[in-house]
Amino acid sequence: MSVDLLLKNGIVIVDGRETTRSVAVKSGKVEGVYVPGSEPSAHETVPCDGFYVLPGAIDIHVHLRDLSQSDKEDYATGTMAAAAGGVTTVVDMPNSVPPVLTMGDLEDKIASAEEKRFVNIGFYAGIPKDPAEFDQAMVPHILGMKEYPHAPLVKGATSSPQRLCGCMKISHEHGLPLLFHPDSSKPDAIAEDMDTYFDLHSCDSEVKSIQQFLDAQEKVRGRLHVCHVSCATAIRLIGKHRAEESLTAETTPHHLLLSSNQFPNKDGTAKMLPPLRSSYDNRSLRLALRGQCAIDCVVSDHAPHTEKEKLAPFLKAASGIPGLETTVPLMLTEVFEGRLSWVDYLRCCCSAPAWVLQIRAKGVLTRHYDADIVVVEKRERVIRGADFYSKAKVTPFEGRRVSALPVMTIVGGKTVYSHGKFLVGQGTAGRVPVRAAR
Ligand code: NCD
Ligand code: ZN
Ligand code: ZN
Ligand code: ZN
């Protein structure tokens, strides 16, 4: 038997430890992980001595824009950013323009993504004003439903207990998780000054929103996934109710590693929702990610905007930062510097995201799983937004030192990216849409 590709003598994590192994790829799948000397023959062999061979990250929270917001990002630049960042699967949020509320909206996104993709892309859908009118045609093509209580996708969809129950009910009926942005501020609330802005989007507001969704879940059952958890108090509440089957949660590298007092907030460089919190919250999130397991995944919340929108004065600036090219390097730096274990990295960036969305055969580097692989070099460097493939180049991590660089990215057995170059054209690697194992 001859395999298609052999990543030879790389550093592979086996039982949580760095071990020298060769990874064989055949017909888009991992054929096996071999002790050196026992490998099958291969059509192509890539020596990986000294490089880490890891499962590609699965980022279940990105905004790839496209459609009428292609000035901010499109499926080509967004998935090039993913590939260069070591991310082999992304799941795209429905707050696009237009938002995803019908099969027609979703078809437009699928068609564009199909044509422009460099990695696997999955989708979420929003929920209409009357949740019972959810367009069921979308169900086979989406991985979850998403609710934004503070910024509804449809005008007038207030986050009343009735609506939240309706959202839980419709997602439960279709066996999909309900993801939500925890923020209980009023959709029409306008912040006239900085204090009001941070009050509106406070930790109390985050916790209150989580409680409202938990109340709905108690009545209707179903699965909840809390997006971008940012506060110690929110972790405490999630920790009390947590269960893989019914309540999962994610956080972001910026909420783990950055605090609000590091930024003067003159412009929107570090403006995102939820906002950056205190260093106490950073520490609580890092603890929750390590032993406590109150948080399942790390996501980028890649939310690109134009430079003009980001560099406007803080209150006027757009909210959201690019993250696809910084998440894996930042999290691997935590591993390389001894603050995160390999087991926790592989769980929060690869296997747990696949579990949360029930994505089949992804997120683990093992036989017969999809050959979505990233080769990483351990190397000191500095993050520069100007180097991003993303159209969004303003990052609060500008100038930050990291010690990991994804050098090669393989998607479904195809080498998409290698040492700063794209080896395939648009629309040739990756699956669109990624489906759930239902
Ligand atoms: C996101 C965006 O720009 O779409 N912005 C953000 O600040 N995170 C929306 C979101 O994730 O809530
Ligand atoms: Zn062959
Ligand atoms: Zn959000
Ligand atoms: Zn988001």
XYZ file of C-alpha atoms and ligand atoms in Angstrom:
453
model
C 0.000 0.000 0.000
C 1.244 3.456 -0.847
C -0.159 6.574 0.771
C -0.548 9.975 -0.899
C 1.444 12.030 1.586
C 3.770 11.302 4.464
C 4.599 13.981 7.037
C 7.762 12.337 8.242
C 9.377 12.451 11.699
C 7.382 15.362 13.079
C 6.590 16.069 16.720
C 3.159 14.548 17.361
C 1.290 14.681 20.665
C 0.646 11.136 21.872
C -0.921 10.652 25.316
C -0.336 14.346 25.974
C 3.400 14.120 25.283
C 5.643 15.284 22.448
C 6.703 12.195 20.493
C 8.408 11.681 17.126
C 5.935 10.181 14.665
C 5.099 10.178 10.956
C 1.583 10.976 9.788
C 0.302 9.345 6.605
C -2.523 10.776 4.487
C -4.551 8.838 1.954
C -7.684 9.847 0.004
C -8.173 12.934 2.145
C -8.055 10.999 5.431
C -5.404 10.264 8.008
C -4.207 6.769 7.136
C -2.255 6.390 10.349
C 0.289 7.758 12.807
C 3.501 5.721 12.657
C 6.575 5.121 14.768
C 9.621 6.148 12.665
C 10.801 3.249 10.555
C 7.363 1.636 10.291
C 5.833 4.068 7.777
C 4.166 2.970 4.549
C 5.665 4.177 1.257
C 4.321 7.458 -0.046
C 3.917 9.354 -3.311
C 5.110 12.504 -1.561
C 7.167 12.770 1.617
C 7.627 15.986 3.595
C 10.389 15.850 6.231
C 8.997 17.414 9.424
C 11.957 16.972 11.780
C 11.649 19.483 14.613
C 8.211 20.682 13.449
C 4.934 20.016 15.261
C 2.302 18.071 13.323
C -1.092 18.871 14.848
C -4.771 18.632 13.973
C -5.899 21.872 12.297
C -7.826 24.148 14.649
C -11.621 24.295 14.397
C -12.835 27.854 14.928
C -16.584 27.758 15.531
C -17.033 31.542 15.816
C -16.032 33.686 12.845
C -17.633 36.450 10.798
C -16.400 36.111 7.220
C -18.746 38.910 5.965
C -18.656 38.531 2.144
C -21.856 39.465 0.195
C -22.464 43.199 0.619
C -19.726 43.505 3.264
C -16.917 42.198 1.078
C -15.008 45.428 1.723
C -14.453 44.110 5.281
C -13.714 40.481 4.303
C -14.827 37.800 1.856
C -14.699 34.015 1.837
C -11.394 34.048 -0.061
C -9.465 36.405 2.231
C -11.175 35.053 5.357
C -10.284 31.442 4.616
C -6.765 32.371 3.457
C -6.377 33.965 6.891
C -7.676 30.727 8.420
C -5.251 28.519 6.472
C -2.273 30.768 7.226
C -3.353 30.804 10.868
C -3.489 27.022 11.260
C -7.292 26.856 11.198
C -8.752 24.201 8.880
C -12.465 24.581 9.670
C -14.417 27.763 10.367
C -18.075 28.238 11.217
C -19.561 31.471 9.914
C -21.976 33.582 11.970
C -25.346 34.677 10.549
C -25.090 38.440 11.281
C -24.030 39.110 7.713
C -25.710 41.651 5.428
C -28.233 40.290 4.612
C -28.476 38.070 7.700
C -29.099 34.332 7.362
C -32.818 33.878 8.054
C -34.017 31.854 5.063
C -32.717 29.095 2.817
C -32.354 31.726 0.086
C -29.986 33.775 2.266
C -28.040 30.655 3.156
C -27.829 29.492 -0.474
C -26.179 32.785 -1.448
C -23.548 32.321 1.250
C -22.967 28.662 0.400
C -22.540 29.476 -3.303
C -20.022 32.228 -2.620
C -18.143 30.177 -0.021
C -18.031 27.160 -2.353
C -16.379 29.284 -5.026
C -13.861 31.111 -2.811
C -12.963 28.724 0.008
C -9.498 27.569 1.101
C -10.667 25.634 4.199
C -13.856 23.895 5.401
C -16.734 26.272 6.120
C -19.834 25.601 8.197
C -22.739 27.959 8.886
C -25.197 29.122 11.529
C -28.648 30.578 10.980
C -30.534 33.298 12.826
C -34.086 32.891 14.126
C -37.025 34.871 12.678
C -39.324 37.152 14.660
C -41.683 34.236 15.253
C -39.327 31.335 16.042
C -42.012 28.844 14.936
C -41.533 30.202 11.395
C -37.878 29.125 11.263
C -37.062 28.044 7.686
C -36.563 24.310 8.205
C -34.978 23.867 4.778
C -31.774 25.227 6.358
C -31.517 22.520 9.024
C -29.421 19.960 7.093
C -26.937 22.693 6.096
C -26.311 24.440 9.428
C -24.491 23.520 12.622
C -26.470 25.645 15.057
C -28.802 28.600 15.545
C -27.574 31.947 16.854
C -29.301 34.599 18.924
C -28.122 38.166 19.574
C -30.368 39.551 22.353
C -28.694 43.018 22.331
C -28.548 43.286 18.524
C -31.371 41.209 17.000
C -31.005 40.101 13.379
C -34.674 40.976 12.835
C -36.127 44.299 13.926
C -38.412 44.047 16.918
C -37.273 40.616 18.102
C -37.030 41.523 21.777
C -35.388 39.057 24.146
C -38.535 38.412 26.167
C -38.745 35.131 28.095
C -41.299 34.035 25.475
C -38.872 34.608 22.619
C -35.997 32.871 24.362
C -38.269 29.855 25.029
C -39.324 29.927 21.378
C -35.655 29.937 20.292
C -34.780 27.072 22.640
C -37.788 25.131 21.441
C -37.039 25.449 17.725
C -33.355 24.562 18.136
C -34.197 21.610 20.394
C -36.802 20.365 17.904
C -34.144 20.202 15.209
C -31.398 18.782 17.416
C -29.234 21.896 16.972
C -27.454 23.851 19.701
C -28.628 27.404 20.392
C -25.626 29.713 20.540
C -26.034 33.156 22.033
C -24.122 36.367 22.598
C -24.679 36.998 26.319
C -25.593 40.680 26.654
C -28.800 41.883 28.269
C -28.505 45.545 27.229
C -31.450 47.002 25.339
C -31.015 46.883 21.548
C -31.846 50.604 21.260
C -29.562 51.743 24.098
C -27.050 54.309 22.855
C -23.896 55.100 24.808
C -23.197 58.839 24.848
C -19.912 58.384 26.712
C -17.379 55.694 27.570
C -18.729 54.990 31.061
C -22.204 54.355 29.725
C -20.789 52.096 27.016
C -18.924 49.890 29.502
C -21.925 49.915 31.880
C -24.252 48.726 29.126
C -21.957 45.830 28.275
C -20.851 45.038 31.835
C -20.199 41.670 33.438
C -23.571 42.026 35.182
C -25.210 42.381 31.792
C -23.381 39.261 30.572
C -24.356 37.196 33.632
C -27.975 38.371 33.532
C -28.271 37.308 29.907
C -26.829 33.847 30.603
C -29.349 33.454 33.434
C -32.214 34.415 31.089
C -31.212 31.696 28.626
C -30.771 29.157 31.441
C -34.301 30.003 32.647
C -35.652 29.320 29.162
C -33.686 26.086 28.968
C -35.198 24.913 32.240
C -38.669 25.168 30.691
C -37.930 23.841 27.217
C -34.725 21.751 27.502
C -32.361 21.775 24.494
C -28.640 22.573 24.148
C -27.128 25.982 24.888
C -23.701 27.258 23.888
C -22.485 30.505 25.469
C -20.390 32.624 23.100
C -17.238 34.540 24.082
C -17.454 34.293 27.875
C -15.438 37.190 29.304
C -16.100 37.460 33.074
C -15.215 35.561 36.238
C -18.830 35.896 37.399
C -20.102 34.392 34.143
C -17.770 31.410 34.568
C -19.130 30.825 38.057
C -22.702 30.692 36.752
C -21.754 28.441 33.827
C -19.738 26.179 36.132
C -22.832 25.532 38.233
C -24.963 24.409 35.287
C -22.332 22.967 33.014
C -22.782 19.639 31.260
C -21.391 18.566 27.894
C -24.862 17.419 26.837
C -26.705 20.656 27.540
C -24.478 23.639 28.332
C -21.142 24.431 26.707
C -19.118 27.631 26.482
C -16.305 29.300 24.596
C -13.880 32.138 25.204
C -11.416 34.039 23.013
C -7.651 34.626 23.123
C -8.243 38.345 23.730
C -10.461 37.714 26.730
C -7.876 35.268 28.081
C -4.800 37.416 27.500
C -5.716 41.117 27.322
C -7.289 43.462 29.853
C -8.985 46.806 29.354
C -6.401 48.831 31.281
C -3.740 47.938 28.675
C -5.496 50.148 26.106
C -6.175 53.884 26.125
C -9.295 53.295 23.963
C -8.761 56.437 21.926
C -9.780 54.524 18.811
C -11.369 51.110 18.139
C -8.172 48.988 18.041
C -9.242 47.083 21.168
C -12.993 47.618 20.757
C -15.039 44.445 20.684
C -18.084 42.928 22.357
C -17.924 41.731 24.991
C -15.325 44.371 25.917
C -11.960 43.497 27.435
C -12.330 43.037 31.198
C -9.883 43.044 34.145
C -6.733 40.974 34.656
C -8.694 39.164 37.390
C -11.182 38.042 34.716
C -8.242 36.978 32.479
C -6.913 34.770 35.256
C -10.317 33.254 36.038
C -10.829 32.421 32.362
C -7.408 30.785 32.147
C -8.180 28.707 35.241
C -11.566 27.727 33.829
C -9.879 26.582 30.646
C -7.253 24.522 32.462
C -8.468 22.212 35.225
C -12.043 23.325 35.809
C -13.272 22.659 32.304
C -16.002 25.285 32.712
C -15.008 26.432 29.218
C -14.949 24.008 26.314
C -13.450 25.917 23.423
C -11.327 28.826 22.349
C -12.598 30.707 19.289
C -11.245 33.764 17.506
C -14.524 35.702 17.096
C -12.778 36.917 13.912
C -14.819 40.082 13.265
C -13.192 42.093 10.469
C -13.926 45.770 9.838
C -12.283 48.354 7.594
C -9.310 50.315 8.882
C -11.345 53.509 8.779
C -14.068 51.936 10.935
C -11.499 50.708 13.464
C -9.433 53.866 13.689
C -12.424 56.145 14.317
C -12.806 57.586 17.858
C -13.748 54.785 20.300
C -17.490 55.436 20.606
C -17.880 55.709 16.822
C -15.491 52.855 15.937
C -16.736 49.444 14.812
C -16.694 46.636 17.340
C -14.781 43.434 16.562
C -11.204 42.403 15.780
C -9.550 39.962 13.358
C -8.386 36.754 15.034
C -7.909 33.951 12.531
C -4.166 34.549 12.194
C -3.441 35.043 15.896
C -5.505 32.427 17.764
C -3.379 29.323 17.115
C -0.020 31.132 17.534
C -1.186 32.740 20.794
C -2.592 29.523 22.242
C 0.468 27.502 21.206
C 2.653 30.139 22.846
C 0.739 29.391 26.066
C 1.658 25.731 25.570
C 5.313 26.370 24.666
C 5.753 28.651 27.675
C 4.211 26.094 30.036
C 0.928 27.828 30.901
C -1.327 25.407 29.015
C -1.005 21.653 28.585
C -1.074 19.944 25.203
C -4.180 18.056 26.295
C -5.995 21.323 27.031
C -4.809 22.940 23.790
C -5.968 19.989 21.674
C -9.284 19.948 23.508
C -10.137 23.641 23.378
C -8.913 24.380 19.844
C -9.635 21.092 18.042
C -11.687 18.290 19.578
C -14.193 20.152 21.786
C -15.326 22.535 19.019
C -16.028 19.459 16.850
C -17.935 17.873 19.723
C -19.998 20.994 20.503
C -21.266 21.164 16.905
C -21.292 17.404 16.371
C -18.926 17.653 13.406
C -17.993 14.178 12.286
C -14.406 12.892 11.902
C -12.637 16.179 12.611
C -10.592 17.663 15.430
C -8.341 14.704 16.238
C -5.212 13.522 14.444
C -6.092 9.851 14.183
C -6.740 7.099 11.673
C -9.717 7.632 9.337
C -10.348 11.172 10.523
C -10.217 13.959 7.913
C -6.664 14.950 7.000
C -7.023 18.533 8.292
C -3.517 19.107 9.580
C -1.244 21.993 10.488
C 2.539 21.869 10.683
C 3.896 24.393 13.170
C 7.353 25.788 13.682
C 8.392 26.759 17.202
C 9.934 30.132 16.520
C 10.038 33.541 18.165
C 8.349 36.271 16.191
C 6.150 39.313 16.566
C 2.528 39.735 15.464
C 2.100 42.358 12.733
C -1.358 43.125 11.372
C 0.252 44.221 8.107
C 1.232 40.559 7.513
C -2.371 39.294 7.734
C -4.141 37.756 4.735
C -7.352 39.034 6.316
C -8.484 42.400 4.964
C -8.665 43.525 8.609
C -5.211 44.483 9.800
C -5.861 46.408 13.008
C -5.233 44.102 15.974
C -4.828 44.698 19.706
C -2.092 42.030 19.570
C 0.095 44.254 17.341
C 3.735 43.897 18.417
C 3.056 40.956 20.731
C 5.733 38.294 20.886
C 4.641 34.731 20.089
C 6.655 31.543 19.696
C 4.654 29.571 17.127
C 4.229 29.898 13.370
C 1.953 27.670 11.259
C 4.093 26.808 8.231
C 1.981 24.256 6.375
C -1.767 23.676 6.311
C -3.434 20.606 4.854
C -7.199 20.518 4.281
C -8.859 17.223 3.378
C -5.462 15.860 2.351
C -4.630 18.824 0.071
C -1.705 21.043 0.937
C -3.363 24.447 0.796
C -0.650 26.608 2.308
C 3.076 26.144 2.686
C 5.700 28.589 3.951
C 3.884 31.771 2.983
C 2.463 30.491 -0.314
C -0.927 29.171 -1.368
C -0.517 25.990 -3.413
C -4.125 25.611 -4.578
C -6.648 27.940 -6.182
C -9.891 29.185 -4.633
C -12.678 26.658 -4.240
C -10.564 23.512 -4.515
C -9.923 22.411 -0.924
C -12.315 21.970 1.971
C -15.997 21.194 2.266
C -18.842 23.706 2.130
C -20.990 23.417 4.113
C -19.566 21.317 6.911
C -22.461 19.224 8.224
C -23.324 17.780 11.585
C -23.354 14.041 12.248
C -27.112 13.840 12.700
C -19.023 40.998 16.043
C -19.146 41.505 14.616
O -18.495 42.498 14.253
O -19.871 40.879 13.816
N -18.424 42.013 16.845
C -17.781 41.862 18.021
O -17.425 42.868 18.621
N -17.520 40.671 18.517
C -20.339 40.582 16.551
C -20.302 39.662 17.761
O -19.597 38.656 17.797
O -21.064 39.904 18.698
Zn -1.747 6.196 -3.933
Zn -20.996 38.094 19.814
Zn -18.835 37.162 16.988
